[in-house]
Every structure is written in C-alpha cells, then in structure tokens.
C-alpha cells in the first residue's frame, strides 16, 4: 500500500475529518467529513482543446492543432 490515512480539519465546518493521501498512480489527497458530509476526491478529466490552448497562449506556449493522446488508465 502506498498511501496512508490520517485526520485533518474539515475546511467546511471545522470538525475532524478523515484524510487519505496516496502517491500511486499519481499524488492525490482525499477528505471525507462525517459531520457536514463534505467529500473531496480527485477526478481525472481532460480539458477541451480550446480551453487548453487558451492556457497555453497565456503561458507563452504555442497552440496545439490537436489534443495529445489521452489514455490514462490509472
């Protein structure tokens, strides 16, 4: 197992919440609060080419003509 559980303060209600951190298949942290019901969990998604290119322009990078291959399998 690459991750671990600990406690943290809920950013919504300030109660004690469970936190899980892992590094495989990527670095992430999830939080679950049993007082207010807040759940923070990473979601894997990809930006639309238009949105990605706007960010690239803002960063001084060239626009892409098509999206790179996106085959994240976890």
PDB file of C-alpha atoms in Angstrom:
ATOM      1  CA  UNK A   1       0.000   0.000   0.000  1.00  0.00           C
ATOM      2  CA  UNK A   2       1.433   3.352  -0.982  1.00  0.00           C
ATOM      3  CA  UNK A   3      -0.959   5.638   0.882  1.00  0.00           C
ATOM      4  CA  UNK A   4      -1.905   6.425   4.445  1.00  0.00           C
ATOM      5  CA  UNK A   5      -4.888   7.634   6.496  1.00  0.00           C
ATOM      6  CA  UNK A   6      -4.810  10.481   8.977  1.00  0.00           C
ATOM      7  CA  UNK A   7      -7.100  13.145  10.413  1.00  0.00           C
ATOM      8  CA  UNK A   8      -7.433  16.758   9.322  1.00  0.00           C
ATOM      9  CA  UNK A   9      -9.713  19.716   9.954  1.00  0.00           C
ATOM     10  CA  UNK A  10     -12.707  19.920   7.626  1.00  0.00           C
ATOM     11  CA  UNK A  11     -12.348  23.089   5.504  1.00  0.00           C
ATOM     12  CA  UNK A  12     -16.149  23.483   5.543  1.00  0.00           C
ATOM     13  CA  UNK A  13     -17.258  23.008   9.150  1.00  0.00           C
ATOM     14  CA  UNK A  14     -14.031  22.791  11.156  1.00  0.00           C
ATOM     15  CA  UNK A  15     -14.773  19.324  12.564  1.00  0.00           C
ATOM     16  CA  UNK A  16     -12.331  16.440  12.477  1.00  0.00           C
ATOM     17  CA  UNK A  17     -12.321  14.715   9.068  1.00  0.00           C
ATOM     18  CA  UNK A  18     -10.661  11.641   7.605  1.00  0.00           C
ATOM     19  CA  UNK A  19      -7.882  12.302   5.109  1.00  0.00           C
ATOM     20  CA  UNK A  20      -6.226   9.784   2.799  1.00  0.00           C
ATOM     21  CA  UNK A  21      -3.050  10.548   0.851  1.00  0.00           C
ATOM     22  CA  UNK A  22      -1.565   8.377  -1.871  1.00  0.00           C
ATOM     23  CA  UNK A  23       1.158   8.607  -4.487  1.00  0.00           C
ATOM     24  CA  UNK A  24       0.098   5.855  -6.892  1.00  0.00           C
ATOM     25  CA  UNK A  25      -0.925   6.044  -9.657  1.00  0.00           C
ATOM     26  CA  UNK A  26      -0.444   9.809  -9.010  1.00  0.00           C
ATOM     27  CA  UNK A  27      -0.157  12.116  -5.986  1.00  0.00           C
ATOM     28  CA  UNK A  28      -3.564  12.877  -4.501  1.00  0.00           C
ATOM     29  CA  UNK A  29      -5.380  13.613  -1.259  1.00  0.00           C
ATOM     30  CA  UNK A  30      -8.999  12.888  -0.438  1.00  0.00           C
ATOM     31  CA  UNK A  31     -11.012  14.159   2.544  1.00  0.00           C
ATOM     32  CA  UNK A  32     -14.285  12.938   3.995  1.00  0.00           C
ATOM     33  CA  UNK A  33     -16.112  14.718   6.817  1.00  0.00           C
ATOM     34  CA  UNK A  34     -18.738  12.768   8.753  1.00  0.00           C
ATOM     35  CA  UNK A  35     -20.139  15.935  10.371  1.00  0.00           C
ATOM     36  CA  UNK A  36     -21.164  18.020   7.338  1.00  0.00           C
ATOM     37  CA  UNK A  37     -20.796  15.444   4.554  1.00  0.00           C
ATOM     38  CA  UNK A  38     -18.047  17.198   2.607  1.00  0.00           C
ATOM     39  CA  UNK A  39     -16.194  14.851   0.249  1.00  0.00           C
ATOM     40  CA  UNK A  40     -13.082  15.962  -1.638  1.00  0.00           C
ATOM     41  CA  UNK A  41     -11.853  13.383  -4.097  1.00  0.00           C
ATOM     42  CA  UNK A  42      -9.768  13.792  -7.250  1.00  0.00           C
ATOM     43  CA  UNK A  43     -11.409  13.310 -10.635  1.00  0.00           C
ATOM     44  CA  UNK A  44      -9.460  12.524 -13.772  1.00  0.00           C
ATOM     45  CA  UNK A  45     -10.610  14.574 -16.737  1.00  0.00           C
ATOM     46  CA  UNK A  46      -9.116  16.343 -19.725  1.00  0.00           C
ATOM     47  CA  UNK A  47      -9.583  19.916 -20.920  1.00  0.00           C
ATOM     48  CA  UNK A  48     -11.154  20.746 -24.248  1.00  0.00           C
ATOM     49  CA  UNK A  49      -8.618  21.758 -26.893  1.00  0.00           C
ATOM     50  CA  UNK A  50      -9.957  25.341 -26.946  1.00  0.00           C
ATOM     51  CA  UNK A  51      -9.501  25.743 -23.182  1.00  0.00           C
ATOM     52  CA  UNK A  52      -6.105  24.063 -23.199  1.00  0.00           C
ATOM     53  CA  UNK A  53      -4.897  26.328 -25.999  1.00  0.00           C
ATOM     54  CA  UNK A  54      -6.070  29.457 -24.150  1.00  0.00           C
ATOM     55  CA  UNK A  55      -3.975  28.457 -21.147  1.00  0.00           C
ATOM     56  CA  UNK A  56      -1.018  27.688 -23.422  1.00  0.00           C
ATOM     57  CA  UNK A  57      -1.295  31.144 -25.054  1.00  0.00           C
ATOM     58  CA  UNK A  58      -1.440  32.764 -21.596  1.00  0.00           C
ATOM     59  CA  UNK A  59       1.759  30.889 -20.687  1.00  0.00           C
ATOM     60  CA  UNK A  60       3.511  31.904 -23.916  1.00  0.00           C
ATOM     61  CA  UNK A  61       3.360  28.387 -25.372  1.00  0.00           C
ATOM     62  CA  UNK A  62       2.304  27.609 -28.951  1.00  0.00           C
ATOM     63  CA  UNK A  63      -1.243  26.414 -29.635  1.00  0.00           C
ATOM     64  CA  UNK A  64      -1.830  22.752 -30.331  1.00  0.00           C
ATOM     65  CA  UNK A  65      -3.561  21.716 -33.564  1.00  0.00           C
ATOM     66  CA  UNK A  66      -4.964  18.581 -31.932  1.00  0.00           C
ATOM     67  CA  UNK A  67      -5.083  17.176 -28.426  1.00  0.00           C
ATOM     68  CA  UNK A  68      -2.259  14.891 -27.338  1.00  0.00           C
ATOM     69  CA  UNK A  69      -3.082  11.231 -26.789  1.00  0.00           C
ATOM     70  CA  UNK A  70      -5.044  10.839 -23.562  1.00  0.00           C
ATOM     71  CA  UNK A  71      -5.009   7.290 -22.325  1.00  0.00           C
ATOM     72  CA  UNK A  72      -4.732   7.488 -18.551  1.00  0.00           C
ATOM     73  CA  UNK A  73      -5.664   4.076 -17.210  1.00  0.00           C
ATOM     74  CA  UNK A  74      -4.811   4.538 -13.546  1.00  0.00           C
TER      75      UNK A  74
END
